[in-house]
Amino acid sequence: MPIIKLSPLQTRFAACLTASVALLLLYLTLTKPHFAYALELDSWIHSENHNHYIILDDDEGGGIEEEEIILPRAEDGVSALANNSPQNSNIGIGIIQNWMFPKDAITGPHGDAGPGLPSGRSKDSPKKREVHELKDRQSGSTIYITLNTCLQPSSNTTDAIPPQLEMYISTSLANQKPGPGSGTAVSVTGGYASFELDDATSDVYVGIAAPNNTAFSGIWNYEIAASNDGPYHRFLDPEKPNLYFVDSDNHAALLITDNTTQALPNETAYQDWMKLSPPYSVFASNQNQRSILGIRKSFCGLRNNAKLSANIKNVTNQNVATMTNRGLGGKPKEQFYIAGLNSTSKYWGMLVMEGNSTAKGNGVVGGGGTVWAAIDFETKTENNCALMYNLSFCSEVAYAVPTNPDKFSPESGLPELAALYDSNAAKLYQYFNYSLQQIPCNTTSSAQYSLARTCDDCARAYKQWLCAVTIPRCEDFSSSSPFLKPRNLGQKFINGSSVSSDPSFSSGQDQALLNAVASNSSRNPLIDSEVRPGPYKEVLPCEDLCYDLVQSCPASLGFACPLSGKGLEDSYGKRVDAAEGVLSCSYLGAAFYLSGVSTVTPGLSMFGMVFLALLVGFIV
Ligand SMILES: *[C@@H]1O[C@H](CO)[C@@H](O)[C@H](O)[C@H]1NC(C)=O
Ligand SMILES: *[C@@H]1O[C@H](CO)[C@@H](O)[C@H](O)[C@H]1NC(C)=O
Ligand SMILES: *[C@@H]1O[C@H](CO)[C@@H](O)[C@H](O)[C@H]1NC(C)=O
Ligand SMILES: *[C@@H]1O[C@H](CO)[C@@H](O)[C@H](O)[C@H]1NC(C)=O
Ligand SMILES: *[C@@H]1O[C@H](CO)[C@@H](O)[C@H](O)[C@H]1NC(C)=O
Ligand SMILES: *[C@@H]1O[C@H](CO)[C@@H](O)[C@H](O)[C@H]1NC(C)=O
Ligand SMILES: *[C@@H]1O[C@H](CO)[C@@H](O)[C@H](O)[C@H]1NC(C)=O
Ligand SMILES: *[C@@H]1O[C@H](CO)[C@@H](O)[C@H](O)[C@H]1NC(C)=O
Ligand SMILES: *[C@@H]1O[C@H](CO)[C@@H](O)[C@H](O)[C@H]1NC(C)=O
Ligand SMILES: *[C@@H]1O[C@H](CO)[C@@H](O)[C@H](O)[C@H]1NC(C)=O
Ligand SMILES: *[C@@H]1O[C@H](CO)[C@@H](O)[C@H](O)[C@H]1NC(C)=O
Ligand SMILES: *[C@@H]1O[C@H](CO)[C@@H](O)[C@H](O)[C@H]1NC(C)=O
């Protein structure tokens, strides 16, 4: 028998063909394809993303026993969506693309939502309960179709916000390609749309349209997902914000979340939160990048466009996110230290959750992530305030303090600066501790100095007061907010110039400041000698810190607060209504009540140093 000789090329071809045929045979034996279906057969054979047309049913011994093909009765150019399985697509200006969520997937199996975050965060749960109640009552499923814009066109000439994609829905077999003028329009804002349909029992058709326009060039890219469990992508805008601006310096800012639980420290929910790997993340963007507003509600949009982030996977130069229980009430919360900012700039900060916080992407309920409404924050101008947090004795301190960048480098010198302030406070506290030990704290109640307060209360109040007074909260010298007190005017600026050589120096008023101890030096002499920050402004400690100290401690310790009109205003500030959005005085754990709106409140106008009397008072 003649042997057919094949050239090397032919050999390869034959092998290839055999393999293909074998594969095809294998495929035919494994599946029962419904060749009647009208979808792009082409793309389903070639592309690796065909899994949105099929459901793999591998419940028997792990092997793929059967592939059931969902039979979409769809027109050409309509792609099917599977449950919790996002599809990503580019779309050019003027184009319309169509999708469907087939009945089989709508009534098909639900995804596993997982246990979620530890309890105590009431914000998410009411919604989930609602959904379950609905499901119980109805025969069909509630379905969610959500859209995230990941990329948008741009303008060559301006940093304008491009138009939004459009989303249209139809549930009618007669209109399988909804688009402009047909179907129900769903509003798309900030690169986000969410459509919810209760009791869905038949195919749902979706059209995504990229509006015609000539002002922008490029394409959009979007992610669309359908789910019978819950929205795959989420945007939340709660009445009470979930993210707060704590403070900034000229290159970094500290943000914290709301309390994540109200549980007590001895409860498991509290401990679970403190042990948790930080579940939330943050994106931040300079407000001069206006086009980001076009995708501000979209996780993938922010991931692609926001220049700054914290705790986002696979991003290099990550900013720090940690769990902390610092702040009012001592409840667990997550904090974000965002560095690499420009000075004198306004930023948007968006709290987000990547997927469900432990998993993301295909197959995960809520795998597209959650975005919360943006907050505003801004950076300082001058370089002699440094944002500090995470001190060991004054553990509640988290704000900017006077610094000297030449002595304490903003990149590496902050721990040293923190240690300087912290050890000074700890040393002063030790003197107080000795004094307190002379007080009969642990006697019968009749011999106790007060029935209402104990020595523990006194020690707590003293520590609060001491940290706030010896570690002043620093603001730009150039800031004109009326509740700020100028300090250390007697020293030269870090650049070597002095206040009196400043062009804005007014010989009358400013000379008076220069001649007063309260304004020509700092409250804490250590600052002028060891830090040498030059002139800065101080946010005064809140007056209630002083009242609390006096009321909590035995009279024999000799604490007294200055009287109103006779020095109180020079050393302490008043709290103003939180709704005004300003931080008019410093207390430990303070955060801006949101968005750093620089509204101005009536201020305090005189200077003094009555606190010194207090500092000395207890030492006697
Ligand atoms: C854009 O304009 C073209 C031509 O007028 C039209 O066919 C198309 O449907 C338009 N696209 C959208 C999204 O309106
Ligand atoms: C997130 O989803 C994955 C996969 O669905 C699940 O295993 C995990 O428990 C979920 N995480 C949370 C915090 O619910
Ligand atoms: C923007 O610039 C690109 C090339 O640089 C050009 O092709 C496009 O037409 C320009 N678009 C607009 C709207 O000017
Ligand atoms: C936790 O402590 C509080 C008082 O601090 C107490 O009332 C409560 O019973 C404690 N709870 C548990 C679970 O131990
Ligand atoms: C993130 O990194 C991991 C491991 O380096 C990689 O497997 C994964 O695909 C990356 N994810 C993204 C979204 O880049
Ligand atoms: C956190 O809880 C504490 C006490 O429970 C409360 O005083 C504080 O205002 C809460 N913080 C926020 C940001 O709501
Ligand atoms: C800082 O400013 C420069 C110049 O304006 C800009 O290019 C850069 O994106 C800004 N960076 C941040 C983090 O805002
Ligand atoms: C906070 O300080 C402790 C030690 O006091 C240190 O172990 C920890 O890494 C610090 N955390 C951050 C975020 O700097
Ligand atoms: C105060 O003194 C007591 C008794 O000597 C000691 O146990 C305690 O740790 C001291 N507190 C501080 C903060 O040093
Ligand atoms: C007071 O006495 C109790 C027990 O009698 C003790 O646990 C506590 O530490 C004492 N407090 C002070 C401040 O000495
Ligand atoms: C601050 O003012 C006091 C009182 O007028 C004066 O004695 C002192 O020299 C001034 N200090 C500086 C550094 O100007
Ligand atoms: C030195 O710094 C101060 C505060 O930052 C500023 O007001 C002043 O104009 C600067 N002087 C010079 C000569 O740069």
CSV table of C-alpha atoms in Angstrom, one decimal, residues 70-262:
chain,number,residue,atom,x,y,z
A,70,ILE,CA,-30.4,28.7,27.0
A,71,LEU,CA,-32.6,29.2,24.0
A,72,PRO,CA,-32.9,32.9,23.5
A,73,ARG,CA,-35.7,33.7,21.1
A,74,ALA,CA,-33.8,36.8,20.3
A,75,GLU,CA,-33.3,38.7,17.1
A,76,ASP,CA,-29.9,39.1,15.5
A,77,GLY,CA,-27.6,41.4,17.3
A,78,VAL,CA,-29.2,40.9,20.7
A,79,SER,CA,-26.8,39.2,23.2
A,80,ALA,CA,-28.1,37.4,26.2
A,81,LEU,CA,-27.0,38.1,29.8
A,82,ALA,CA,-26.6,35.4,32.4
A,83,ASN,CA,-27.3,35.9,36.1
A,84,ASN,CA,-24.6,38.1,37.9
A,85,SER,CA,-22.4,37.8,34.8
A,86,PRO,CA,-21.3,41.3,33.6
A,87,GLN,CA,-20.7,42.0,29.9
A,88,ASN,CA,-18.3,44.6,28.9
A,89,SER,CA,-18.6,46.4,25.6
A,90,ASN,CA,-17.2,49.3,23.6
A,91,ILE,CA,-19.7,51.6,21.9
A,92,GLY,CA,-19.0,54.3,19.4
A,93,ILE,CA,-20.9,57.6,19.2
A,94,GLY,CA,-24.3,57.2,17.6
A,95,ILE,CA,-24.4,53.4,18.1
A,96,ILE,CA,-27.1,51.3,19.7
A,97,GLN,CA,-26.4,47.9,21.2
A,98,ASN,CA,-29.0,45.4,22.5
A,99,TRP,CA,-29.1,42.9,25.3
A,100,MET,CA,-31.6,40.6,26.8
A,101,PHE,CA,-32.1,38.9,30.2
A,102,PRO,CA,-33.8,35.7,29.1
A,103,LYS,CA,-36.7,34.2,31.0
A,104,ASP,CA,-34.7,31.0,31.8
A,105,ALA,CA,-32.1,33.1,33.6
A,106,ILE,CA,-34.7,35.2,35.3
A,107,THR,CA,-36.5,32.2,36.8
A,108,GLY,CA,-33.2,30.3,37.1
A,109,PRO,CA,-31.2,29.6,40.2
A,110,HIS,CA,-30.2,32.4,42.5
A,111,GLY,CA,-26.6,33.3,43.3
A,112,ASP,CA,-25.2,32.9,46.8
A,113,ALA,CA,-24.9,36.3,48.4
A,114,GLY,CA,-22.5,35.2,51.1
A,115,PRO,CA,-22.7,36.2,54.8
A,116,GLY,CA,-22.0,39.9,54.1
A,117,LEU,CA,-20.3,42.2,56.5
A,118,PRO,CA,-20.5,41.8,60.3
A,119,SER,CA,-23.8,43.1,61.7
A,120,GLY,CA,-24.4,46.6,62.9
A,121,ARG,CA,-24.3,48.4,59.6
A,122,SER,CA,-28.0,49.1,59.3
A,123,LYS,CA,-27.7,50.9,56.0
A,124,ASP,CA,-27.7,47.9,53.7
A,125,SER,CA,-29.9,45.5,55.5
A,126,PRO,CA,-33.3,47.0,55.2
A,127,LYS,CA,-33.0,46.9,51.4
A,128,LYS,CA,-32.1,43.2,51.5
A,129,ARG,CA,-35.0,42.4,53.8
A,130,GLU,CA,-37.3,44.2,51.5
A,131,VAL,CA,-36.1,42.2,48.5
A,132,HIS,CA,-36.6,38.9,50.3
A,133,GLU,CA,-40.1,39.9,51.4
A,134,LEU,CA,-40.9,40.7,47.8
A,135,LYS,CA,-39.6,37.4,46.6
A,136,ASP,CA,-41.7,35.6,49.1
A,137,ARG,CA,-44.9,37.3,48.0
A,138,GLN,CA,-44.5,37.0,44.3
A,139,SER,CA,-44.4,34.2,41.8
A,140,GLY,CA,-41.9,35.8,39.5
A,141,SER,CA,-38.5,37.2,40.4
A,142,THR,CA,-37.4,40.7,41.1
A,143,ILE,CA,-34.7,41.4,38.6
A,144,TYR,CA,-32.1,44.1,38.5
A,145,ILE,CA,-30.3,45.4,35.4
A,146,THR,CA,-27.5,47.8,36.1
A,147,LEU,CA,-25.1,49.8,34.0
A,148,ASN,CA,-21.6,51.2,34.8
A,149,THR,CA,-19.9,53.5,32.3
A,150,CYS,CA,-16.2,52.6,32.4
A,151,LEU,CA,-14.8,54.9,29.7
A,152,GLN,CA,-16.3,58.0,28.1
A,153,PRO,CA,-15.3,60.1,25.1
A,154,SER,CA,-13.4,63.3,25.7
A,155,SER,CA,-13.2,66.7,24.2
A,156,ASN,CA,-10.0,68.0,22.6
A,157,THR,CA,-10.6,71.5,23.6
A,158,THR,CA,-12.1,71.5,27.1
A,159,ASP,CA,-12.4,69.3,30.2
A,160,ALA,CA,-16.2,69.2,29.7
A,161,ILE,CA,-18.4,66.4,30.9
A,162,PRO,CA,-19.5,64.2,27.9
A,163,PRO,CA,-23.1,63.2,27.5
A,164,GLN,CA,-24.3,60.1,29.3
A,165,LEU,CA,-25.1,56.8,27.6
A,166,GLU,CA,-28.8,56.0,27.3
A,167,MET,CA,-30.6,52.9,28.5
A,168,TYR,CA,-33.9,51.6,27.2
A,169,ILE,CA,-36.0,48.7,28.4
A,170,SER,CA,-38.7,46.6,26.8
A,171,THR,CA,-40.5,43.5,28.0
A,172,SER,CA,-42.4,43.1,24.9
A,173,LEU,CA,-41.6,40.3,22.3
A,174,ALA,CA,-42.7,42.8,19.7
A,175,ASN,CA,-39.9,45.2,20.7
A,176,GLN,CA,-36.8,43.2,21.2
A,177,LYS,CA,-34.5,46.1,20.3
A,178,PRO,CA,-35.5,49.1,22.5
A,179,GLY,CA,-33.7,52.3,21.8
A,180,PRO,CA,-34.3,56.0,21.4
A,181,GLY,CA,-38.0,56.4,20.8
A,182,SER,CA,-39.0,52.9,21.7
A,183,GLY,CA,-39.0,51.2,25.1
A,184,THR,CA,-38.9,52.7,28.5
A,185,ALA,CA,-36.0,55.1,29.1
A,186,VAL,CA,-34.0,54.5,32.3
A,187,SER,CA,-32.1,57.6,33.5
A,188,VAL,CA,-28.3,57.3,33.4
A,189,THR,CA,-26.5,59.7,35.7
A,190,GLY,CA,-22.8,59.8,36.6
A,191,GLY,CA,-22.2,56.7,34.5
A,192,TYR,CA,-24.7,54.7,36.4
A,193,ALA,CA,-28.2,53.3,35.7
A,194,SER,CA,-30.3,50.8,37.6
A,195,PHE,CA,-33.5,49.2,36.5
A,196,GLU,CA,-35.6,47.1,38.8
A,197,LEU,CA,-38.6,45.0,37.8
A,198,ASP,CA,-40.7,43.2,40.3
A,199,ASP,CA,-42.4,39.9,39.4
A,200,ALA,CA,-40.6,39.5,36.1
A,201,THR,CA,-41.9,36.5,34.2
A,202,SER,CA,-40.6,36.9,30.6
A,203,ASP,CA,-37.6,38.0,28.7
A,204,VAL,CA,-36.4,41.6,29.4
A,205,TYR,CA,-34.8,43.5,26.5
A,206,VAL,CA,-32.3,46.3,27.0
A,207,GLY,CA,-30.9,48.9,24.5
A,208,ILE,CA,-27.8,50.9,25.2
A,209,ALA,CA,-27.5,54.0,23.0
A,210,ALA,CA,-24.5,56.2,22.7
A,211,PRO,CA,-25.9,59.7,21.9
A,212,ASN,CA,-24.9,61.4,18.6
A,213,ASN,CA,-22.8,64.5,19.2
A,214,THR,CA,-19.9,66.3,17.5
A,215,ALA,CA,-18.2,67.9,20.5
A,216,PHE,CA,-16.6,64.8,21.8
A,217,SER,CA,-14.4,62.1,20.2
A,218,GLY,CA,-13.6,58.6,21.2
A,219,ILE,CA,-15.8,55.8,22.5
A,220,TRP,CA,-17.7,54.7,25.6
A,221,ASN,CA,-17.0,51.5,27.3
A,222,TYR,CA,-19.6,50.1,29.6
A,223,GLU,CA,-20.4,47.1,31.8
A,224,ILE,CA,-23.9,45.8,31.9
A,225,ALA,CA,-25.2,43.1,34.2
A,226,ALA,CA,-28.5,41.5,35.1
A,227,SER,CA,-29.3,39.7,38.3
A,228,ASN,CA,-32.2,38.0,40.0
A,229,ASP,CA,-30.4,38.4,43.4
A,230,GLY,CA,-29.8,42.1,43.7
A,231,PRO,CA,-28.1,45.0,41.8
A,232,TYR,CA,-24.8,43.9,40.4
A,233,HIS,CA,-23.6,47.5,40.5
A,234,ARG,CA,-24.7,49.9,43.2
A,235,PHE,CA,-24.7,53.6,43.8
A,236,LEU,CA,-25.9,54.8,47.2
A,237,ASP,CA,-26.6,58.3,48.4
A,238,PRO,CA,-27.7,58.1,52.0
A,239,GLU,CA,-29.1,61.1,53.8
A,240,LYS,CA,-26.3,60.9,56.4
A,241,PRO,CA,-22.9,60.6,54.7
A,242,ASN,CA,-20.8,57.5,55.1
A,243,LEU,CA,-17.5,59.2,54.7
A,244,TYR,CA,-16.1,62.1,56.6
A,245,PHE,CA,-13.2,64.4,56.1
A,246,VAL,CA,-11.0,64.5,59.2
A,247,ASP,CA,-8.2,66.9,58.3
A,248,SER,CA,-5.5,67.5,55.7
A,249,ASP,CA,-2.1,69.0,55.3
A,250,ASN,CA,-0.6,70.3,52.1
A,251,HIS,CA,-0.1,66.8,50.5
A,252,ALA,CA,-2.3,64.4,52.4
A,253,ALA,CA,-5.8,64.0,53.8
A,254,LEU,CA,-7.4,61.7,56.4
A,255,LEU,CA,-10.9,60.4,55.8
A,256,ILE,CA,-13.0,58.1,57.9
A,257,THR,CA,-16.2,56.1,57.4
A,258,ASP,CA,-19.2,56.4,59.6
A,259,ASN,CA,-19.4,54.1,62.7
A,260,THR,CA,-19.7,50.6,61.2
A,261,THR,CA,-21.6,49.3,64.3
A,262,GLN,CA,-23.0,50.6,67.5
